[in-house]
Structures are given as structure tokens and as C-alpha cells.
């Protein structure tokens, strides 16, 4: 009787996003014969059609806007214009370089990249289908699911890849539309609103909730809203996007209901950014006895183990925020667990960053959430408007707020809205992980002049003795 001969690995990781590729590298470093299955390119959504390309376009559009606005500082631009094709080439150069970097790390660490789409085919088996339709069955001892998430499609707005697009489409526009509707005033919608509004596109944001960025405190979201209004963005809040109709003039009409009243906007392109759904529907989970919940999420324990033997799951398909750095942390812990090491996910501070202008960055609960607990709080808030470095950078919007426990002074949360918030939040994360008090932060010498001084100033404020601000 012929015995089946298939490639077999100690561990297979399904998906090469920031959860999967980090996990695969670690597994190989722990001495396991490891493969990572991905149809490619390596790096998943984050690297290829998410975090990295969006930051490239955010930066490029800021360069354009700053050059345009430079006259007050004595910088006068001549024939300033946007060449979208070149901007896209520059962006793609970055993603390609990073993706091939992961390939290099795989090679250097001994991870086998199996190119194709993987589907579970019972315990210990995965069927991989290549781009040419050919299939290969591979075997595993342990499996880590890291298949990520995809944009949600809503009724009336079927994606066509041209005029009704998701974030992937919006990151690949090779020409600037005149007008754009963005459905969803969340993280993706507003980062891309900023990009295209800065490049001169007339953007209308259609947000179903009463306000944009409702996952943040209202005063944290407000500077972003105000700056977008100043840029010429139209915001429809409490607005239901009903349907998109393609018009004979080549444009698209978006019918909306705002506060019960019908309204409509005519645009060239509609970006739908109303959230993402875990990629678990076509994975063959049932073949290993796994069930995702109705949102597509797979339950895991604090070592990222699923309820199926020898199967772990990380990143967007598991409970918690859909963030690249959360996925990578999951990936590291899962690899330790797969390798039989004593480990557990024990994160105190998960930073949350939005790359709008100004940027938003937070760790810990919102102020509203903390106040709802009834806990007695100390709050220190310092506005960038009073900071020398912020003035010299022409970036005085926003503030740092530190919230600590009134009795113990332990820092519970930090909210930053302002330029460089994405960088400033690192020290706040460290403060929470190290169980720092506001006194620790206030006593730490912060270099002058820096944006980071706002952290120290907010800490002084929380302690009741602000230096460069008057007592609240
Ligand atoms: P989101 O959850 O951030 O925002 C979706 C928004 O759409 C919400 O404000 C919601 O009220 C609104 N909405 C939902 N249905 C709607 C409808 N039918 N009409 C109008 N508005 C509607 O989702 P988003 O922006 O798609 O991002 C998905 C996830 O990707 C985020 O939750 C985040 O975890 C991740 N992400 C993180 C980034 C970062 O860390 N900088 C950047 C991009 C994405």
C-alpha cells in the first residue's frame, strides 16, 4: 500500500501579516521546523495595503500641504503640484522593500514560505492552492492561524474597485478624483480623508454615529474634526448612507439620511471604511472542530490557544483591537506557547494611534470610561499651545492628558492629541507597564525644547502644581 508523502513541518503559520510573520520567525528561532503559508506578498495587510502605504501617503500629502502653506514662514514654492503616479511609485517602493525584507528574515531564520491560499483539511493537514490552481497538502504538528481581516461591505455599496472602493483601493488611486465620499468617520476613513483633502480633493465624510471617532473622548477627537473642517472637509454626522447610484455623467450619487431627512452628495469616488471582519469564513475551521462567533472571531486563552488541540490563533481573528502591534505581540506569545515555554499574554498598555492631523495616541481607558467607574481621579492636562517647540513646528493644536488614581497616583491612562502623538505615546506606555506615578513622570527631566515636555507638564498639572500653565 502506497503511503502518502507530503511536506511536514513542526509548526505552520497560516498568514504572514504582523502576527503571522513575527510568530514564524520566533518559532524557527526556537528550533522548530517552520513554514508560513501566504499567497504573498509577505507582510499582510499592514505592510502591503494598510499601515505602511497609508503612512507613506500621509507623509507625502503633508509635504505638499506644508510646502503650499509655507509662505507665512518665508518658504515660497513655485510650480507646486501633485503627481499621483510618482507618489504611488514611491509608496510601492517602500512596501516592496519591506516585504522582501521579511523574505530575507525568513531565509535567514530558516522559515519556509509556502506560496498559496491555505485551507484546513482536518487535524494536521492543510491544502494549499497556488495562483495556478495547483494544490499541495502539507502537514503540521502545531498550527497558528494568523489570517487577519478584510474590509466590511455594506448593502447599497458593493465594491467595484473603481468608484466604490475599500481602503486597498483608496491607497492605490493613480489619479486624484475631484470629489470623494468617505463612509465611516473611524480610523481608516479619517486618515484617508486627511490624505485626499490635503491633496485638494473635496471630501465628504458620512458617519452614522453622532460624532466621528466615537471610540475616543470627545475632546480628543475634536481637534481632528476642527482641522478637517478648516481643510474644507464636509462632515455629515448621525448620517445613514443609504445607497450609491452610478450616474450617466460618470459620477456617483450617494443618498444619505441625516437626522431623518434625505440628503445626497455627488462624487467621483466612494470609500467605504465602516470596519473590518476577521478572515475566518472560508478557512475550513469545522474540519478541526473550531467555530468562530457571529462576528468571525475565534476564542483563545491567554496563551493564544484555541479550543482545538495543537491550534493557536493570533491578531485580527482573535478578541481585542485590530492593531498590527497587538497581532505581533500575540504572535510572539503564541510562538513561546507552541515551543512549550512558560508564557502568557499580559499587556497593561496597548497603545492606540490614529495618524490624522493632529495625531491621536492613547493608552488605557478613555476619561469617560474611567469617570463611569466612579473611581477618584487626578487629571493633568497640558495644551501644546503653550509649548515653545510646538510653536516653532507650527503645530500648537491639541494636548496631553494624564489621568492617575487619586490615592495611589498610579498612572491609569494617557491621551494625546497633537503632532508627534504617535511617538510621544511610547513613554506613556512605558509608564503604565512600569506602574509609574505622575510624580515619576514629573520628576523625569525631559529635554527642552521638545513636544515631550507636554508629558512632564501634564504630570505637574496632575500633581496640582503646573509650571507653565495656571491651576485649573
Ligand atoms: P472603525 O471601527 O475605526 O470605524 C468605522 C466607523 O464607521 C465608525 O465610526 C462607525 O460608526 C462608522 N459606521 C459603521 N457603519 C456605518 C454606516 N453604515 N454608515 C456610516 N458610518 C458607519 O473602522 P475602520 O476605520 O474601517 O478601521 C477598521 C480597523 O482597522 C480599526 O478598528 C482599527 O483597529 C484598524 N486600523 C488601525 C489603524 C491605526 O492603528 N492607525 C489604521 C487603520 C485601521
Coordinates of C-alpha atoms and ligand atoms in Angstrom, one line a residue:
X1 CA 0.0 0.0 0.0
X2 CA 1.4 3.4 -1.0
X3 CA 2.0 5.8 1.9
X4 CA 1.2 9.4 1.4
X5 CA 4.3 11.5 1.2
X6 CA 3.8 15.2 2.0
X7 CA 5.9 18.0 3.2
X8 CA 5.5 18.1 7.0
X9 CA 6.5 20.8 9.5
X10 CA 6.7 21.0 13.3
X11 CA 4.8 24.2 13.0
X12 CA 2.9 26.0 10.3
X13 CA 1.7 29.6 10.5
X14 CA -1.2 30.5 8.2
X15 CA -0.8 34.1 7.2
X16 CA 2.2 36.4 7.0
X17 CA 0.9 39.7 8.4
X18 CA 2.5 41.3 11.5
X19 CA 1.0 38.5 13.7
X20 CA 2.0 35.6 11.4
X21 CA 5.4 36.5 10.2
X22 CA 6.7 37.5 13.7
X23 CA 5.3 34.2 15.0
X24 CA 7.0 32.2 12.2
X25 CA 10.4 33.8 12.8
X26 CA 10.2 33.2 16.5
X27 CA 9.2 29.6 16.0
X28 CA 12.2 29.0 13.8
X29 CA 14.4 30.7 16.3
X30 CA 13.1 28.3 18.9
X31 CA 14.3 25.4 16.7
X32 CA 11.1 24.3 15.2
X33 CA 10.9 23.3 11.5
X34 CA 8.5 26.1 10.5
X35 CA 6.6 27.1 7.4
X36 CA 4.4 30.2 6.8
X37 CA 1.7 29.9 4.2
X38 CA 0.7 33.1 2.4
X39 CA -0.4 33.9 -1.2
X40 CA 2.0 36.8 -0.8
X41 CA 3.5 39.3 -0.9
X42 CA 4.8 38.8 2.6
X43 CA 3.7 41.3 5.3
X44 CA -0.1 41.0 5.0
X45 CA -2.5 43.9 5.0
X46 CA -0.4 46.1 7.4
X47 CA 2.7 46.2 5.2
X48 CA 1.2 46.0 1.7
X49 CA -2.2 47.7 1.8
X50 CA -2.6 49.1 5.3
X51 CA -0.3 50.8 7.9
X52 CA 2.8 51.3 5.8
X53 CA 1.4 52.5 2.5
X54 CA -1.1 54.8 4.3
X55 CA 1.7 56.4 6.3
X56 CA 3.6 56.9 3.1
X57 CA 0.7 58.8 1.5
X58 CA 0.0 60.7 4.8
X59 CA 3.6 61.9 4.8
X60 CA 3.7 62.8 1.0
X61 CA 0.4 64.7 1.3
X62 CA 1.8 66.6 4.4
X63 CA 4.9 67.5 2.4
X64 CA 2.7 69.0 -0.3
X65 CA 0.5 70.9 2.2
X66 CA 3.4 72.2 4.2
X67 CA 5.1 73.5 1.0
X68 CA 1.8 75.1 0.0
X69 CA 1.4 76.8 3.4
X70 CA 5.0 77.8 3.8
X71 CA 4.7 81.4 2.7
X72 CA 4.0 82.7 6.3
X73 CA 7.3 81.2 7.3
X74 CA 9.1 82.6 4.3
X75 CA 9.1 79.5 2.2
X76 CA 7.6 80.3 -1.2
X77 CA 7.0 77.5 -3.6
X78 CA 6.9 77.9 -7.3
X79 CA 5.1 75.5 -9.6
X80 CA 3.9 73.2 -6.8
X81 CA 1.7 70.3 -8.0
X82 CA 0.9 66.7 -7.2
X83 CA 2.0 63.8 -9.4
X84 CA -0.1 60.9 -8.1
X85 CA 1.6 58.3 -10.3
X86 CA 5.0 59.2 -8.9
X87 CA 3.6 59.3 -5.3
X88 CA 2.3 55.7 -5.9
X89 CA 5.6 54.5 -7.3
X90 CA 7.4 55.9 -4.2
X91 CA 4.9 54.3 -1.9
X92 CA 5.2 50.9 -3.6
X93 CA 8.9 51.0 -3.5
X94 CA 8.7 51.2 0.3
X95 CA 6.2 48.3 0.6
X96 CA 8.2 46.1 -1.8
X97 CA 11.4 46.8 0.1
X98 CA 9.8 45.9 3.5
X99 CA 8.1 42.8 2.1
X100 CA 11.3 41.4 0.6
X101 CA 13.0 42.2 4.0
X102 CA 10.6 39.7 5.6
X103 CA 11.6 37.3 2.9
X104 CA 15.2 37.8 3.9
X105 CA 14.4 37.3 7.6
X106 CA 12.5 34.1 6.7
X107 CA 15.6 32.8 4.8
X108 CA 18.0 33.8 7.5
X109 CA 15.9 32.2 10.2
X110 CA 15.1 29.1 8.2
X111 CA 11.3 29.7 7.7
X112 CA 9.9 28.1 4.5
X113 CA 7.4 30.4 2.7
X114 CA 4.7 28.2 1.0
X115 CA 3.1 30.4 -1.6
X116 CA -0.7 30.0 -1.9
X117 CA -4.0 30.1 -0.1
X118 CA -4.3 27.6 2.8
X119 CA -7.4 25.8 3.9
X120 CA -7.7 23.4 6.9
X121 CA -8.3 19.8 5.9
X122 CA -8.7 18.1 9.2
X123 CA -6.3 17.8 12.1
X124 CA -2.6 18.1 11.0
X125 CA -3.4 18.8 7.3
X126 CA -3.7 22.0 5.2
X127 CA -4.4 22.2 1.5
X128 CA -2.6 25.0 -0.2
X129 CA -3.9 26.3 -3.6
X130 CA -1.4 28.2 -5.7
X131 CA -2.1 31.0 -8.2
X132 CA -2.1 28.4 -11.0
X133 CA -4.8 26.4 -9.3
X134 CA -2.5 23.6 -8.3
X135 CA -2.9 22.2 -4.8
X136 CA -0.5 20.7 -2.3
X137 CA -1.3 19.1 1.0
X138 CA 1.1 19.9 3.8
X139 CA 1.3 18.5 7.3
X140 CA 1.8 20.2 10.7
X141 CA 2.4 19.3 14.3
X142 CA 1.2 22.7 15.6
X143 CA -0.7 25.3 13.7
X144 CA -1.0 29.1 14.3
X145 CA -3.9 30.8 12.5
X146 CA -3.0 34.4 11.6
X147 CA -5.3 35.2 8.6
X148 CA -6.2 38.8 9.5
X149 CA -9.2 40.7 8.5
X150 CA -10.9 42.3 5.4
X151 CA -13.0 45.5 4.9
X152 CA -16.7 45.1 5.6
X153 CA -19.0 45.7 2.6
X154 CA -22.4 47.3 3.3
X155 CA -25.7 47.0 1.4
X156 CA -26.1 49.5 -1.4
X157 CA -22.3 50.0 -1.8
X158 CA -20.9 46.8 -3.5
X159 CA -17.2 47.3 -4.1
X160 CA -16.3 47.7 -7.8
X161 CA -12.7 48.5 -7.3
X162 CA -13.0 51.7 -9.3
X163 CA -15.7 54.1 -7.9
X164 CA -16.8 52.2 -4.8
X165 CA -13.7 51.2 -3.1
X166 CA -12.3 49.9 0.2
X167 CA -9.1 51.1 1.9
X168 CA -6.9 49.0 -0.5
X169 CA -8.4 50.8 -3.5
X170 CA -8.1 54.2 -1.8
X171 CA -4.4 53.6 -1.2
X172 CA -3.8 52.8 -4.9
X173 CA -5.5 55.8 -6.7
X174 CA -3.3 56.8 -9.5
X175 CA -5.3 59.9 -10.3
X176 CA -6.9 62.4 -7.9
X177 CA -10.7 62.5 -8.0
X178 CA -12.4 65.9 -7.8
X179 CA -14.8 64.8 -5.0
X180 CA -14.8 61.8 -2.7
X181 CA -17.3 60.5 -0.2
X182 CA -15.9 58.6 2.8
X183 CA -18.4 56.4 4.6
X184 CA -17.3 55.8 8.2
X185 CA -15.6 58.5 10.3
X186 CA -13.4 56.0 12.0
X187 CA -9.7 55.4 11.9
X188 CA -9.3 54.4 8.3
X189 CA -11.8 56.9 6.9
X190 CA -10.3 59.9 8.6
X191 CA -6.7 59.0 7.9
X192 CA -7.5 58.8 4.2
X193 CA -9.8 61.9 4.4
X194 CA -6.8 63.8 5.6
X195 CA -4.6 62.5 2.7
X196 CA -7.0 63.4 -0.1
X197 CA -8.3 66.6 1.4
X198 CA -4.7 67.8 1.7
X199 CA -4.1 66.9 -1.9
X200 CA -7.1 69.1 -2.9
X201 CA -9.9 66.6 -3.2
X202 CA -13.4 67.7 -1.9
X203 CA -14.1 65.1 0.7
X204 CA -17.5 64.5 2.4
X205 CA -17.4 62.2 5.5
X206 CA -20.6 60.3 6.2
X207 CA -20.6 59.0 9.8
X208 CA -23.5 57.0 11.3
X209 CA -22.8 57.8 14.9
X210 CA -23.4 61.2 16.5
X211 CA -19.8 62.1 16.1
X212 CA -16.6 60.9 14.4
X213 CA -14.0 58.8 16.3
X214 CA -16.6 57.9 18.9
X215 CA -14.1 55.4 20.4
X216 CA -12.1 58.3 21.8
X217 CA -13.1 61.0 24.3
X218 CA -15.0 63.9 22.6
X219 CA -12.3 66.5 23.4
X220 CA -9.6 64.2 22.0
X221 CA -11.5 63.8 18.7
X222 CA -12.4 67.5 18.4
X223 CA -9.1 68.9 17.1
X224 CA -9.1 66.4 14.3
X225 CA -12.7 67.4 13.3
X226 CA -11.8 71.1 13.5
X227 CA -8.8 70.8 11.4
X228 CA -10.6 68.8 8.8
X229 CA -13.3 71.4 8.6
X230 CA -10.6 74.0 8.1
X231 CA -9.2 71.9 5.3
X232 CA -12.6 72.1 3.6
X233 CA -13.9 68.6 4.5
X234 CA -17.7 68.3 4.9
X235 CA -18.8 66.2 7.8
X236 CA -22.2 64.6 7.9
X237 CA -22.7 63.1 11.4
X238 CA -25.6 61.0 12.6
X239 CA -25.9 60.2 8.9
X240 CA -27.1 57.0 7.3
X241 CA -25.5 56.1 4.0
X242 CA -28.4 54.5 2.0
X243 CA -27.1 53.7 -1.5
X244 CA -24.7 54.6 -4.3
X245 CA -26.1 55.2 -7.8
X246 CA -23.9 55.5 -10.8
X247 CA -24.9 58.5 -12.9
X248 CA -24.8 58.9 -16.7
X249 CA -22.2 61.7 -16.2
X250 CA -19.8 59.1 -14.8
X251 CA -20.2 60.3 -11.2
X252 CA -21.8 58.6 -8.3
X253 CA -24.7 59.9 -6.2
X254 CA -24.7 58.8 -2.6
X255 CA -28.1 59.0 -0.9
X256 CA -27.9 59.8 2.7
X257 CA -30.4 60.3 5.6
X258 CA -29.2 62.9 8.1
X259 CA -31.4 63.3 11.2
X260 CA -34.3 61.7 9.4
X261 CA -34.0 64.0 6.4
X262 CA -32.9 62.8 3.0
X263 CA -29.8 64.3 1.5
X264 CA -27.4 63.4 -1.3
X265 CA -23.8 64.1 -2.4
X266 CA -22.4 63.7 -5.9
X267 CA -18.8 62.5 -6.1
X268 CA -16.4 60.6 -8.3
X269 CA -15.2 58.0 -5.8
X270 CA -16.8 56.5 -2.7
X271 CA -14.5 55.0 0.0
X272 CA -16.3 52.6 2.4
X273 CA -14.5 52.3 5.7
X274 CA -17.0 51.0 8.3
X275 CA -14.9 48.4 10.0
X276 CA -13.2 45.1 9.2
X277 CA -14.2 41.5 9.6
X278 CA -11.9 38.6 10.6
X279 CA -10.9 36.3 7.7
X280 CA -12.3 33.1 9.2
X281 CA -15.3 32.2 6.9
X282 CA -13.5 30.0 4.3
X283 CA -10.8 28.5 6.4
X284 CA -12.2 25.0 6.9
X285 CA -12.4 25.6 10.7
X286 CA -15.1 22.9 11.0
X287 CA -12.7 20.3 9.8
X288 CA -10.7 20.7 13.1
X289 CA -13.8 21.3 15.3
X290 CA -13.4 25.1 15.6
X291 CA -16.2 27.6 15.5
X292 CA -15.9 31.3 15.1
X293 CA -18.5 33.6 16.7
X294 CA -21.0 35.5 14.7
X295 CA -18.5 38.3 14.0
X296 CA -16.0 35.7 12.8
X297 CA -13.8 35.9 15.9
X298 CA -12.0 32.8 17.3
X299 CA -11.8 32.5 21.1
X300 CA -8.3 32.0 22.6
X301 CA -6.9 31.7 26.1
X302 CA -4.1 33.9 27.4
X303 CA -1.5 31.8 25.5
X304 CA -3.5 32.3 22.3
X305 CA -4.6 28.6 22.3
X306 CA -7.9 27.9 20.6
X307 CA -10.2 25.1 21.8
X308 CA -8.8 22.8 19.2
X309 CA -5.8 20.7 20.1
X310 CA -2.5 22.0 18.7
X311 CA -4.1 25.1 17.1
X312 CA -3.4 28.7 18.2
X313 CA -4.8 31.9 16.7
X314 CA -3.4 35.5 16.7
X315 CA -4.2 39.0 15.6
X316 CA -7.4 40.3 14.0
X317 CA -9.2 37.0 14.1
X318 CA -9.0 36.9 17.9
X319 CA -10.7 39.1 20.5
X320 CA -9.3 42.6 21.1
X321 CA -8.4 45.5 18.9
X322 CA -7.4 45.0 15.3
X323 CA -4.0 46.5 15.6
X324 CA -0.7 45.4 13.9
X325 CA 1.3 45.7 17.2
X326 CA -1.3 43.7 19.1
X327 CA -1.0 41.0 16.4
X328 CA 2.8 41.0 16.7
X329 CA 2.6 40.7 20.5
X330 CA 0.1 37.8 20.1
X331 CA 2.5 36.2 17.6
X332 CA 5.4 36.3 20.0
X333 CA 3.4 34.8 22.9
X334 CA 1.9 32.1 20.6
X335 CA 5.3 31.1 19.4
X336 CA 6.5 30.8 23.0
X337 CA 3.5 28.7 23.9
X338 CA 3.9 26.5 20.8
X339 CA 7.5 26.0 21.7
X340 CA 6.5 24.8 25.1
X341 CA 7.8 27.8 27.0
X342 CA 6.0 29.2 30.1
X343 CA 4.3 32.3 28.8
X344 CA 1.1 34.4 28.9
X345 CA -0.2 37.5 27.3
X346 CA 0.0 40.1 30.0
X347 CA -0.2 43.5 28.4
X348 CA -1.0 46.5 30.6
X349 CA -0.8 49.2 27.9
X350 CA -1.9 48.7 24.3
X351 CA -1.2 51.9 22.5
X352 CA -3.8 53.1 20.1
X353 CA -2.8 55.6 17.4
X354 CA -4.6 57.4 14.7
X355 CA -2.5 59.1 12.1
X356 CA -4.8 62.0 11.4
X357 CA -3.7 65.7 11.7
X358 CA -3.3 66.2 14.6
X359 CA -2.4 62.7 15.5
X360 CA -4.3 60.9 18.3
X361 CA -2.5 58.4 20.6
X362 CA -3.8 56.9 23.8
X363 CA -3.0 54.2 26.3
X364 CA -5.5 52.9 28.9
X365 CA -9.2 53.7 29.1
X366 CA -10.9 56.9 28.0
X367 CA -11.6 59.6 30.5
X368 CA -15.3 58.9 30.1
X369 CA -14.8 55.2 30.9
X370 CA -12.7 56.0 34.0
X371 CA -15.2 58.5 35.2
X372 CA -18.0 56.0 34.8
X373 CA -16.3 53.6 37.2
X374 CA -16.7 56.2 40.0
X375 CA -13.0 55.9 40.8
X376 CA -11.5 59.1 42.2
X377 CA -9.1 60.5 39.7
X378 CA -6.3 63.1 39.3
X379 CA -6.2 64.7 35.9
X380 CA -3.4 66.8 34.4
X381 CA -3.9 68.4 31.0
X382 CA -1.3 70.5 29.1
X383 CA -2.0 72.1 25.8
X384 CA 0.6 72.2 23.0
X385 CA -0.3 75.9 22.5
X386 CA 1.8 76.8 25.5
X387 CA 4.9 74.8 24.3
X388 CA 7.8 76.5 22.6
X389 CA 8.7 73.5 20.4
X390 CA 5.1 73.2 19.3
X391 CA 5.1 76.9 18.2
X392 CA 8.3 76.5 16.3
X393 CA 6.8 73.5 14.5
X394 CA 3.6 75.4 13.7
X395 CA 1.8 72.6 15.5
X396 CA 0.0 74.0 18.5
X397 CA -3.3 72.1 18.3
X398 CA -4.1 69.5 21.0
X399 CA -3.0 68.5 24.4
X400 CA -1.6 65.7 26.6
X401 CA -3.8 64.5 29.4
X402 CA -2.5 62.2 32.2
X403 CA -5.0 60.5 34.5
X404 CA -3.9 58.8 37.7
X405 CA -5.6 57.3 40.7
X406 CA -6.2 60.0 43.3
X407 CA -5.0 57.8 46.2
X408 CA -2.0 55.9 44.8
X409 CA -1.1 58.4 42.0
X410 CA -0.6 55.4 39.7
X411 CA -1.0 56.4 36.0
X412 CA -4.1 54.9 34.6
X413 CA -4.4 56.4 31.2
X414 CA -2.7 59.0 28.9
X415 CA -4.5 60.7 26.0
X416 CA -2.5 62.7 23.5
X417 CA -3.9 64.7 20.5
X418 CA -1.2 66.7 18.7
X419 CA 1.7 66.5 16.3
X420 CA 4.0 63.6 17.1
X421 CA 1.5 62.0 19.4
X422 CA 2.3 58.6 17.8
X423 CA 5.9 58.9 19.1
X424 CA 5.1 60.6 22.4
X425 CA 2.8 57.7 23.5
X426 CA 5.7 55.3 23.8
X427 CA 6.8 56.9 27.1
X428 CA 3.2 56.8 28.4
X429 CA 3.1 53.1 27.5
X430 CA 6.3 52.5 29.5
X431 CA 4.8 54.5 32.4
X432 CA 1.8 52.2 32.6
X433 CA 3.8 49.0 32.1
X434 CA 6.3 50.1 34.9
X435 CA 3.5 51.2 37.2
X436 CA 4.7 54.8 37.3
X437 CA 3.1 57.6 39.2
X438 CA 2.5 61.1 37.8
X439 CA 5.3 62.1 40.2
X440 CA 7.7 59.8 38.4
X441 CA 6.9 61.5 35.2
X442 CA 7.1 65.0 36.7
X443 CA 10.5 64.2 38.2
X444 CA 11.9 62.9 35.0
X445 CA 13.9 65.5 33.2
X446 CA 12.5 66.0 29.7
X447 CA 14.8 67.6 27.0
X448 CA 14.0 71.2 26.1
X449 CA 12.6 72.2 23.7
X450 CA 10.6 69.1 22.8
X451 CA 7.0 68.1 22.3
X452 CA 7.6 65.5 25.0
X453 CA 7.8 68.3 27.6
X454 CA 4.0 68.3 27.4
X455 CA 4.0 64.9 29.2
X456 CA 6.1 66.3 32.1
X457 CA 3.9 69.5 32.2
X458 CA 0.7 67.4 32.3
X459 CA 2.2 65.3 35.2
X460 CA 3.0 68.5 37.1
X461 CA -0.6 69.6 36.5
X462 CA -2.0 66.2 37.8
X463 CA 0.0 66.8 41.0
X464 CA -1.6 70.2 41.4
X465 CA 1.5 72.3 40.7
X466 CA 1.6 73.2 37.0
X467 CA 4.6 75.1 35.9
X468 CA 3.8 76.7 32.5
X469 CA 0.1 76.8 33.0
X470 CA -2.3 78.3 35.5
X471 CA -4.0 76.0 38.0
X472 CA -7.3 74.6 36.6
Ligands
LIG1 P1 -13.6 51.9 12.7 O1 -14.3 50.9 13.6 O2 -12.4 52.6 13.2 O3 -14.6 53.0 12.2 C1 -15.8 52.7 11.5 C2 -16.7 53.9 11.6 O4 -17.7 53.7 10.6 C3 -17.3 54.1 12.9 O5 -17.2 55.4 13.3 C4 -18.8 53.7 12.7 O6 -19.7 54.4 13.5 C5 -19.0 54.0 11.2 N1 -20.0 53.3 10.5 C6 -20.3 52.0 10.6 N2 -21.3 51.6 9.8 C7 -21.6 52.8 9.1 C8 -22.5 53.1 8.0 N3 -23.3 52.1 7.5 N4 -22.6 54.3 7.6 C9 -21.8 55.3 8.1 N5 -20.9 55.1 9.1 C10 -20.8 53.8 9.6 O7 -13.3 51.1 11.3 P2 -12.2 51.3 10.2 O8 -11.9 52.8 10.1 O9 -12.8 50.6 9.0 O10 -10.9 50.6 10.7 C11 -11.0 49.2 11.0 C12 -10.0 48.8 12.0 O11 -8.7 48.8 11.4 C13 -9.9 49.7 13.2 O12 -10.8 49.4 14.2 C14 -8.5 49.6 13.6 O13 -8.4 48.6 14.6 C15 -7.8 49.2 12.4 N6 -6.9 50.3 11.9 C16 -6.0 50.8 12.7 C17 -5.2 51.9 12.3 C18 -4.3 52.5 13.2 O14 -3.9 51.9 14.2 N7 -3.7 53.7 12.9 C19 -5.3 52.4 10.9 C20 -6.3 51.8 10.2 C21 -7.1 50.7 10.6

